[in-house]
Short mmCIF file of C-alpha atoms in Angstrom, two decimals:
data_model
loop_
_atom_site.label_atom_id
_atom_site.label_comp_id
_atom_site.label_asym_id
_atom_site.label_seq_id
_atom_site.Cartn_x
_atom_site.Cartn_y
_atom_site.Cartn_z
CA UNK A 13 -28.67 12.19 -18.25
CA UNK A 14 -25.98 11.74 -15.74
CA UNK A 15 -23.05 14.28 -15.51
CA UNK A 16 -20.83 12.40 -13.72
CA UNK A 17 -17.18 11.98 -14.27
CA UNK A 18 -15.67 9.80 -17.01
CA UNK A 19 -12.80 7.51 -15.90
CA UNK A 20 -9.47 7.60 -18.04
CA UNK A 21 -7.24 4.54 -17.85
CA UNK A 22 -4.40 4.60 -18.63
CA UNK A 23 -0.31 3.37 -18.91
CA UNK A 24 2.19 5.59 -19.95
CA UNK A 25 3.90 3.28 -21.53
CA UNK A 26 1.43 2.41 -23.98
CA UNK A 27 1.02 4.91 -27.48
CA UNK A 28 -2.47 4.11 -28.07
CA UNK A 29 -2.97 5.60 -24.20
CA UNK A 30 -1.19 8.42 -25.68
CA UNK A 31 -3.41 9.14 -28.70
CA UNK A 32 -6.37 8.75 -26.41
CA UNK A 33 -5.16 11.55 -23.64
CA UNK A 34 -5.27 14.45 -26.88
CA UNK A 35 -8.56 13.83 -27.22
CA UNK A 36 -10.40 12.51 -24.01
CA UNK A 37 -10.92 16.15 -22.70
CA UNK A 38 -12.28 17.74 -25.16
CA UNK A 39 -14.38 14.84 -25.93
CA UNK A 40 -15.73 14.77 -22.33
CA UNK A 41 -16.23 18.34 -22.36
CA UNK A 42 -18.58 18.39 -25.47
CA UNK A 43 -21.10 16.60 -23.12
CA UNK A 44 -20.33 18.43 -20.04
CA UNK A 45 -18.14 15.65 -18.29
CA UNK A 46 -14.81 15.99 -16.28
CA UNK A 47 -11.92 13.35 -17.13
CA UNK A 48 -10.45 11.77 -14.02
CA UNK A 49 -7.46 10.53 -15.21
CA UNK A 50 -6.13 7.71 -13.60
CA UNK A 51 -2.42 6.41 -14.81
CA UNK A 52 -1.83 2.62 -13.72
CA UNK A 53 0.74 -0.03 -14.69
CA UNK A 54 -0.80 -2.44 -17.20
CA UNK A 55 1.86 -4.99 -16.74
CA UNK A 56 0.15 -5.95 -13.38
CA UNK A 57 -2.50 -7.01 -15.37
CA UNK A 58 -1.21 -8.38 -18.13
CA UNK A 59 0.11 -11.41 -15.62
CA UNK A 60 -3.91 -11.87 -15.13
CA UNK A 61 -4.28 -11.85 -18.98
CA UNK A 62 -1.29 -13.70 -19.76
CA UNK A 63 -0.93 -11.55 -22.48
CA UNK A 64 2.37 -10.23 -23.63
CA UNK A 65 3.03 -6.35 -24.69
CA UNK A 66 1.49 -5.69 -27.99
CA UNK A 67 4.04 -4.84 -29.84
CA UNK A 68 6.14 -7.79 -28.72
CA UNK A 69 4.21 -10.35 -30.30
CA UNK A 70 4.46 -11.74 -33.62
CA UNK A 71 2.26 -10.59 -36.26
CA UNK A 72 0.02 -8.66 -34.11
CA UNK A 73 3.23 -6.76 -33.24
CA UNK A 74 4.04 -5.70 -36.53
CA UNK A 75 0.56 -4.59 -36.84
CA UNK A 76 0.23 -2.57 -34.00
CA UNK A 77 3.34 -0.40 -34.94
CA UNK A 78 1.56 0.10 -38.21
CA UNK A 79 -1.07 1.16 -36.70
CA UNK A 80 0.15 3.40 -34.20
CA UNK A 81 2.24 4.91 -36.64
CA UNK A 82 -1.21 5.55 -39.15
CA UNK A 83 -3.28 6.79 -36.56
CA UNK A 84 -0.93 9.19 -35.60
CA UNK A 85 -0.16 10.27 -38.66
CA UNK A 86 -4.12 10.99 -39.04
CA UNK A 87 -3.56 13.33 -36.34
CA UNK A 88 -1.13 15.56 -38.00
CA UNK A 89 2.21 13.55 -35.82
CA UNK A 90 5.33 11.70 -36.55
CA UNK A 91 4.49 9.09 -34.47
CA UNK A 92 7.98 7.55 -32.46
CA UNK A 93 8.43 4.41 -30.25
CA UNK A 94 10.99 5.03 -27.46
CA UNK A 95 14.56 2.42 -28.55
CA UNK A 96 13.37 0.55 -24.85
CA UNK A 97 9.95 -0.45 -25.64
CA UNK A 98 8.42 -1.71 -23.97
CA UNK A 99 9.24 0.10 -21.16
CA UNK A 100 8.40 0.34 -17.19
CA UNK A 101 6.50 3.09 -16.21
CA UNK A 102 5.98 3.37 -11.97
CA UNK A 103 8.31 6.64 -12.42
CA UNK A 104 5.73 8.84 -14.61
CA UNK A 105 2.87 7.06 -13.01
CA UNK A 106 4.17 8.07 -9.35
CA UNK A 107 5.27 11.81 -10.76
CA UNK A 108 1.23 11.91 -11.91
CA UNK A 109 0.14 11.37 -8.60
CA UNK A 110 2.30 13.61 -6.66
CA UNK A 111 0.83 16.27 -8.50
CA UNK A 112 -2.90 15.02 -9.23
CA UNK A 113 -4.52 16.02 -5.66
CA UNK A 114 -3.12 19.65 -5.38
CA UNK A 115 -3.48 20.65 -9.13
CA UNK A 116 -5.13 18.12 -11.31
CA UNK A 117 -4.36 20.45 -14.21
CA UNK A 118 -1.00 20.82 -13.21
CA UNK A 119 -0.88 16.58 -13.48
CA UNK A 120 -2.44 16.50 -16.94
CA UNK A 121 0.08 18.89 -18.29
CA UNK A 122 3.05 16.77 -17.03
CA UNK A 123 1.04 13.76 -18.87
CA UNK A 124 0.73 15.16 -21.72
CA UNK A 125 4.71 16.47 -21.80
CA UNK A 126 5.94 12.53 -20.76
CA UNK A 127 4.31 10.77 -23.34
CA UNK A 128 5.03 13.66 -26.26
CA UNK A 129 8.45 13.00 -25.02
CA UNK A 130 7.90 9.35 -25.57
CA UNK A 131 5.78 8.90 -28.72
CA UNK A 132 6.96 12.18 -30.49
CA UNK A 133 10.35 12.26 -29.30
CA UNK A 134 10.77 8.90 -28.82
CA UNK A 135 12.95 9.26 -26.06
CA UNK A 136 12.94 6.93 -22.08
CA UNK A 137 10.83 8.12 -20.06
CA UNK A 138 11.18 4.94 -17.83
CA UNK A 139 13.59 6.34 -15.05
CA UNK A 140 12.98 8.74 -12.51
CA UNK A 141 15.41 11.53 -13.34
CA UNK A 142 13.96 11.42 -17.11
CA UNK A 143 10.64 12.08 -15.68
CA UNK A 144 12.25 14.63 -13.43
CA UNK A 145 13.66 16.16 -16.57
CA UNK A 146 10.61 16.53 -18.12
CA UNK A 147 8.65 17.91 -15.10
CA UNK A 148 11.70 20.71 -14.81
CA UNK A 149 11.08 21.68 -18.41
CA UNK A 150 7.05 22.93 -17.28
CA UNK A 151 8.88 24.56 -14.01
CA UNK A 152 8.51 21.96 -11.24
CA UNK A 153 10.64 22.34 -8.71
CA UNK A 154 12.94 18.98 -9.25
CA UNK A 155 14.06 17.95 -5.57
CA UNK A 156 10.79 18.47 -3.89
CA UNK A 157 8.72 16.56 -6.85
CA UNK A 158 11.42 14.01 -6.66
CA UNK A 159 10.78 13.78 -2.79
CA UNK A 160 6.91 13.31 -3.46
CA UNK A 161 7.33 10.70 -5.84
CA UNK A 162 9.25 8.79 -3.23
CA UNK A 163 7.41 9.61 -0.72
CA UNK A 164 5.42 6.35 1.05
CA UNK A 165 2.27 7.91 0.21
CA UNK A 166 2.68 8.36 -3.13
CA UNK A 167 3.51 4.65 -3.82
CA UNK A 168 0.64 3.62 -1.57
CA UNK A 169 -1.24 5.83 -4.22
CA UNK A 170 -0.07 4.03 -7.10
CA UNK A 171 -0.52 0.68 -5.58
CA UNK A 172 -4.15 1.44 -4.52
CA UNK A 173 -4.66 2.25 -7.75
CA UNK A 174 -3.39 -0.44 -9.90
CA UNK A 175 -4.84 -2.89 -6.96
CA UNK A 176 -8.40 -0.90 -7.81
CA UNK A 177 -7.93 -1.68 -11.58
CA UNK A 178 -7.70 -5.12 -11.19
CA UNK A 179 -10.53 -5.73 -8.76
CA UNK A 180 -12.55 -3.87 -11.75
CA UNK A 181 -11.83 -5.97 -14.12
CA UNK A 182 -9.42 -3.45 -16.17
CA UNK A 183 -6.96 -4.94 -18.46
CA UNK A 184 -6.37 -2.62 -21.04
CA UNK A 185 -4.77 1.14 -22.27
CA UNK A 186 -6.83 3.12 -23.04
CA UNK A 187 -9.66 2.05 -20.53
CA UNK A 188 -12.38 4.60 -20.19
CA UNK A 189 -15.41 4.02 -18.17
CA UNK A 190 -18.50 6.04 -18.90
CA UNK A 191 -21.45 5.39 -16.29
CA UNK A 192 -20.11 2.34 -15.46
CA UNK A 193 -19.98 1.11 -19.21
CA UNK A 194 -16.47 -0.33 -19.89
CA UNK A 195 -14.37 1.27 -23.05
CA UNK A 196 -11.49 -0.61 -24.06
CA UNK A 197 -8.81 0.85 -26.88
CA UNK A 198 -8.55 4.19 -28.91
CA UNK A 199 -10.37 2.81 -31.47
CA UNK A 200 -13.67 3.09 -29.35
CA UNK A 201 -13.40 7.05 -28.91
CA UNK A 202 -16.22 6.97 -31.80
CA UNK A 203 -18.20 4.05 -29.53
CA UNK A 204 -17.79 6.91 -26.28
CA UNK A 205 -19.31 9.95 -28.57
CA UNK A 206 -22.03 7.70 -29.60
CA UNK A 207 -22.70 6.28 -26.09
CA UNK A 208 -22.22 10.06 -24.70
CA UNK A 209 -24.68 11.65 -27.31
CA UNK A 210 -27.54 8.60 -26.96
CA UNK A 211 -27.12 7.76 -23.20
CA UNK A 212 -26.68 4.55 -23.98
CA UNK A 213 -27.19 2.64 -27.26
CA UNK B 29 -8.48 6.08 -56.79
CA UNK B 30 -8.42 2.27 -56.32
CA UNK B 31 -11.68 0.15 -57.76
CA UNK B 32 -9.35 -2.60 -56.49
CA UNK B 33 -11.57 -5.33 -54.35
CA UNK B 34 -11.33 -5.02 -50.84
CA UNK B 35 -10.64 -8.21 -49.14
CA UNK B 36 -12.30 -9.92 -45.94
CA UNK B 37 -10.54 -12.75 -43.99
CA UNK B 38 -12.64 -13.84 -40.61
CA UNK B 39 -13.33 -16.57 -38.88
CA UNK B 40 -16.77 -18.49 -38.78
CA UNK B 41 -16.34 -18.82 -34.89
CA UNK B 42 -15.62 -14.79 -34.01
CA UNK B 43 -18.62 -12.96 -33.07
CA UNK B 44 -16.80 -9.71 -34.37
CA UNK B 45 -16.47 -11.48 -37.90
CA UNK B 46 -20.52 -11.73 -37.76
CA UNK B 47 -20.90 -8.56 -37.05
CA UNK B 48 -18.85 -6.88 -39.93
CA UNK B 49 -19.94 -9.64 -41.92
CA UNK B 50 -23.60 -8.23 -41.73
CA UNK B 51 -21.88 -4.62 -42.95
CA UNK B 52 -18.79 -4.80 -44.77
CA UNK B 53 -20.72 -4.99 -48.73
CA UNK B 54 -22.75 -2.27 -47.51
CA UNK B 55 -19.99 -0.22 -46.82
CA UNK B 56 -17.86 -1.29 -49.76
CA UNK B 57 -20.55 -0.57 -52.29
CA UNK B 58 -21.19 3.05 -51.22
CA UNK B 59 -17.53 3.80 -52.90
CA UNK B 60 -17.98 1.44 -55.88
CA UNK B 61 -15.84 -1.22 -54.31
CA UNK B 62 -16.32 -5.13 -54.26
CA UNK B 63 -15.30 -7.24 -51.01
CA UNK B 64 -13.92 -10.53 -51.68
CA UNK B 65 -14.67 -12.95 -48.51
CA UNK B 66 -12.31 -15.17 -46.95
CA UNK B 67 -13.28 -17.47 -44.43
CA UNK B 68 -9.86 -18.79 -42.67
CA UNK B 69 -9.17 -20.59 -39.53
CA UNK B 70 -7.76 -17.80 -37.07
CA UNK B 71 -6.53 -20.55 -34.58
CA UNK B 72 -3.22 -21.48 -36.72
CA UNK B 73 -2.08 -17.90 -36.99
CA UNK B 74 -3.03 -18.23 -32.74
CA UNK B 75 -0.38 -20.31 -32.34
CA UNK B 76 2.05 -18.29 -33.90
CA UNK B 77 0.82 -14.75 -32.03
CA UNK B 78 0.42 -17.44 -28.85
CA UNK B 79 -3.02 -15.24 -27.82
CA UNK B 80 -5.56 -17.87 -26.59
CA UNK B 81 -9.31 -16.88 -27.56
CA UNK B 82 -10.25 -13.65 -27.07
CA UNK B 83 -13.36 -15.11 -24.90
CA UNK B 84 -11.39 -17.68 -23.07
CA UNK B 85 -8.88 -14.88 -21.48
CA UNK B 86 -9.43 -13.43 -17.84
CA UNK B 87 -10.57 -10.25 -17.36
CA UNK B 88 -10.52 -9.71 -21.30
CA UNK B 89 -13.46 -12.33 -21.83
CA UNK B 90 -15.78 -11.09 -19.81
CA UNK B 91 -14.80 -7.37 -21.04
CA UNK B 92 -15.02 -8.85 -24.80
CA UNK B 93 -18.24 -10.73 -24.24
CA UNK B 94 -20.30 -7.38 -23.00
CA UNK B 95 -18.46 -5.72 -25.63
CA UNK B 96 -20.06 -7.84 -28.39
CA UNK B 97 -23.61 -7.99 -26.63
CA UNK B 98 -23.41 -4.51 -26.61
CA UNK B 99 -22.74 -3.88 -30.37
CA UNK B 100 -25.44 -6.51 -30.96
CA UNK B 101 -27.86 -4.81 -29.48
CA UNK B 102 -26.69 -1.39 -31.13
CA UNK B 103 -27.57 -3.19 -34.22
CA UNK B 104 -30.88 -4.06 -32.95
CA UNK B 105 -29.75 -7.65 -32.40
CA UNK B 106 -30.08 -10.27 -29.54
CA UNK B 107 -26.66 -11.39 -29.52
CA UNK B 108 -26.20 -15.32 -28.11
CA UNK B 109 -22.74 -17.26 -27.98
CA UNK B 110 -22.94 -21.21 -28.67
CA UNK B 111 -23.07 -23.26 -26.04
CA UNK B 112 -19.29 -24.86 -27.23
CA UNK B 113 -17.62 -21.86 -27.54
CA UNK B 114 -14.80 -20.86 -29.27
CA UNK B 115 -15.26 -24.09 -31.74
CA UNK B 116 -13.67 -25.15 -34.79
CA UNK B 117 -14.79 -23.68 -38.04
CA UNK B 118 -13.33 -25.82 -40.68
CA UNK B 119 -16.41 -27.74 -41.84
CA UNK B 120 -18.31 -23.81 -42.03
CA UNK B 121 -15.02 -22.60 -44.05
CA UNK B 122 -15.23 -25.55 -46.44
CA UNK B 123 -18.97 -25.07 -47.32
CA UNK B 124 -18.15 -21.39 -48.27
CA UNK B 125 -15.33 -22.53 -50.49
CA UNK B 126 -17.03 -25.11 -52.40
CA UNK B 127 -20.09 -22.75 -53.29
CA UNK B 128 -17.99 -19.67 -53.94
CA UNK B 129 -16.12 -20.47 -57.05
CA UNK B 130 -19.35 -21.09 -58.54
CA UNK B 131 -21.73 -18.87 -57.32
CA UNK B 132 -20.15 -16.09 -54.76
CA UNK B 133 -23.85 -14.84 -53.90
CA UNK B 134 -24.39 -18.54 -52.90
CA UNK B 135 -21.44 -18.73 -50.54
CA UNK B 136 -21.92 -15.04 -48.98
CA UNK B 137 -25.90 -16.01 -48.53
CA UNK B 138 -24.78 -19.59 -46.70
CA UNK B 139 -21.92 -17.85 -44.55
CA UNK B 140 -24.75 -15.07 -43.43
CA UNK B 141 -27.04 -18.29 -42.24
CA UNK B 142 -24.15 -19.92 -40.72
CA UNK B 143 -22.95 -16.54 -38.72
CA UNK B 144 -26.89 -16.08 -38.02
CA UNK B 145 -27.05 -19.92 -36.71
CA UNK B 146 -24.17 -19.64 -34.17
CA UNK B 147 -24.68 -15.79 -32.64
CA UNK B 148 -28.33 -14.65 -32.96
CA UNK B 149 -29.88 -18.54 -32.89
CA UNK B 150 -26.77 -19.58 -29.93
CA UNK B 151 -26.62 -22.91 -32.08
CA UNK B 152 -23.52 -25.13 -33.19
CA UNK B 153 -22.09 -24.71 -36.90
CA UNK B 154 -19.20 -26.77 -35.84
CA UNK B 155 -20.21 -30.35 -37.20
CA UNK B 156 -20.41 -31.17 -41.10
CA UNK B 157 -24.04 -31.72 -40.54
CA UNK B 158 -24.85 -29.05 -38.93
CA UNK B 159 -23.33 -26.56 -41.74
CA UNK B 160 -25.04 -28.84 -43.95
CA UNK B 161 -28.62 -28.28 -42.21
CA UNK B 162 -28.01 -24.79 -42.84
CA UNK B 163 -27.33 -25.31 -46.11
CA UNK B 164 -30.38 -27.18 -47.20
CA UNK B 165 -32.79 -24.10 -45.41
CA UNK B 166 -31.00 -22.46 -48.23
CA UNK B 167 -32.18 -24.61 -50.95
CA UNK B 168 -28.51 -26.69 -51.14
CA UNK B 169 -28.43 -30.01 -51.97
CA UNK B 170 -27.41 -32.02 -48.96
CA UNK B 171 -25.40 -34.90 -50.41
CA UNK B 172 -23.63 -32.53 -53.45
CA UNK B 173 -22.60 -29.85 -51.35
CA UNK B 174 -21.19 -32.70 -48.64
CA UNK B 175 -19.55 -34.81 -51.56
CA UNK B 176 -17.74 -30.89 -52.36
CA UNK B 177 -17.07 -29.99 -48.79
CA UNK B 178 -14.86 -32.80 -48.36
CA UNK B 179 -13.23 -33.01 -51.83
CA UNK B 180 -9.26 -32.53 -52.07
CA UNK B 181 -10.64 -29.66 -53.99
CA UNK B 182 -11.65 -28.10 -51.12
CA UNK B 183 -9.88 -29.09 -48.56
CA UNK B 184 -6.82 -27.84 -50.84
CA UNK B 185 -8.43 -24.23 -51.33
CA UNK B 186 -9.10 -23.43 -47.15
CA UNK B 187 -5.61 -24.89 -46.59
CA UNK B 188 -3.65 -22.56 -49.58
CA UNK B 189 -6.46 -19.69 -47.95
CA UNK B 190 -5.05 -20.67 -44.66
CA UNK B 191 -1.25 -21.00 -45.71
CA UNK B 192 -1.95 -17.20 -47.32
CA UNK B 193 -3.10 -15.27 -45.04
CA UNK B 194 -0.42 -16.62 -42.03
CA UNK B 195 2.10 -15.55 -45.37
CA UNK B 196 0.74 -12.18 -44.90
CA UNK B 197 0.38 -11.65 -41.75
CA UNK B 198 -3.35 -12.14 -41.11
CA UNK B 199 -4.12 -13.04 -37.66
CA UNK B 200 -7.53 -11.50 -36.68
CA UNK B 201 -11.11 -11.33 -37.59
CA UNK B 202 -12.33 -9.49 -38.77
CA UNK B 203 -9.25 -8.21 -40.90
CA UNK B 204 -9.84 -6.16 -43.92
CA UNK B 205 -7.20 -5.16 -46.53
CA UNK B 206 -8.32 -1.97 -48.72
CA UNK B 207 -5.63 -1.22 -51.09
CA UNK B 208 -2.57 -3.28 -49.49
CA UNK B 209 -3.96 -1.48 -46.05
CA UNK B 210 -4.69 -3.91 -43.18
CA UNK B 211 -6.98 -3.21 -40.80
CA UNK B 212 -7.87 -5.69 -37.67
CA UNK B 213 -11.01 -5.52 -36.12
CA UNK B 214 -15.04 -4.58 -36.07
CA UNK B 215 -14.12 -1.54 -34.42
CA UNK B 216 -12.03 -0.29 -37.45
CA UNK B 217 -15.05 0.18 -40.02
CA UNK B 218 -15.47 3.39 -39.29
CA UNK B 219 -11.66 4.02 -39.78
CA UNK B 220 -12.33 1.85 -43.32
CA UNK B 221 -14.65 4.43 -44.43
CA UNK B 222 -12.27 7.17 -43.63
CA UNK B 223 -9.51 5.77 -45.32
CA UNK B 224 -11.77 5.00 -48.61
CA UNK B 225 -13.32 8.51 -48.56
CA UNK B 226 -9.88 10.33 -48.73
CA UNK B 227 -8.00 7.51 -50.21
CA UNK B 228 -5.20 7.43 -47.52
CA UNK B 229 -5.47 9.47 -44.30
#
């Protein structure tokens, strides 16, 4: 049975990406497996797909909102969506990675705090000072996060990583990869336990 | 709690709709519920969410054709797509409708053969006569149920079933209302039995 890491992919723009990062973790760690998470910009994508933002399209759109608003009501939430939706998210994305290599933890925590602040609050988290904001509230140090974020290698990061997603085939948010088995949507969290517990199917 | 039936709209040509298709009664009947079924043709409410077919998009195709191989086999089933695939699922939709004011068993037993034909056998169910080959392995008579199929009757019902569920904002398939609820998708069963063991989440 193989321990290695699961693969969380992700856009912070996206709620159902949102729903999935509460529970990834702990789901990992139930079999033993680390969560590299790995925030990209699904819009990149979505040119390859042709497919517009969910909640932007008719019917499905109305749907979605439902839906995002149900699930996270099954988790105990009031469930928000941020007036600019949706919105772009390099900013958080770029903030993630400035952190990620010296204190993965440290990365996770300003995750989780940016999309609370979009999906609970409902508040932007599209431009760099509202990230900033956010990352100040857990006691970053805003001119020298702000530095990293534009820093060259930082956006090489974030490019490398979105150009990574798209030569493997990933479209979607959430996107977990477990041994190499694609996961697409928060709806397959029960498909992941099942695949986790058995192996395989 | 709701005895009220729970309703089934899919599509003849979605592999997903096969899939709950096989489970959906099952499910249903464990809390006392009926499921009405109703075949539709998802392509009209397509061109109003403008989303081509699922396995005709890049990246998402090949994603969505491993995805349904995969829950195949987790059902102990060799999955198989027809060669002329997505096709059009009118003459499949018709059959249904002119057994299933009559004899609902009758109509549920021919759309099982007909889902059965297309993804485990890999055959066509797109032609008349090819529904109506189907039909007769069932017992049907060829030129009765064919004289039906193409009544104004008929044609009448799938077109008020079609008008309906673009009224309601139907789009998917599978796409299962409990109790005014909508929910879109194969993966959502397990969400289904949630919501009918607490009545609401």
């Amino acid at each position: 049975m193989s321990n290695a890491p699961i693969e969380f992919f992700f856009d912070f723009s996206s709620p159902y990406g949102f729903l999935a990062a509460r529970k990834i973790d702990a789901l990992a760690a139930e079999f033993g497996r680390e969560v590299v998470w790995k925030p990209y910009l699904m819009g990149v994508a979505m040119k390859q797909t042709q497919v517009a933002p969910l909640l932007t399209i008719p019917l499905k759109g109305d749907y979605a909102y439902r839906d995002v608003m149900r699930h996270c009501s099954h988790e105990g939430l009031e469930g928000k969506i941020p007036g600019q939706f949706p919105f772009i998210s390099v900013a958080a994305a770029r903030a993630f990675y400035a952190l990620a290599d010296e204190d993965v933890a440290a990365a996770k925590a300003l995750a989780h705090a940016l999309y609370a602040r979009a999906f609970l609050e409902g508040q932007s988290i599209a431009k760099p000072e509202e990230v900033l904001a956010v990352a100040e509230d857990l006691g970053h140090e805003r001119e020298s996060l702000s530095a990293k974020m534009n820093s060259p290698e930082t956006k090489d990061r974030l490019r490398a990583e979105v150009d990574a997603t798209l030569e493997r085939g990933i479209f979607g948010s959430p996107f977990i990869i477990v041994d190499g088995e694609p996961f697409w949507g928060y709806d397959r969290l029960g498909d992941i336990r099942e695949w986790l517990e058995r192996g395989g199917w």
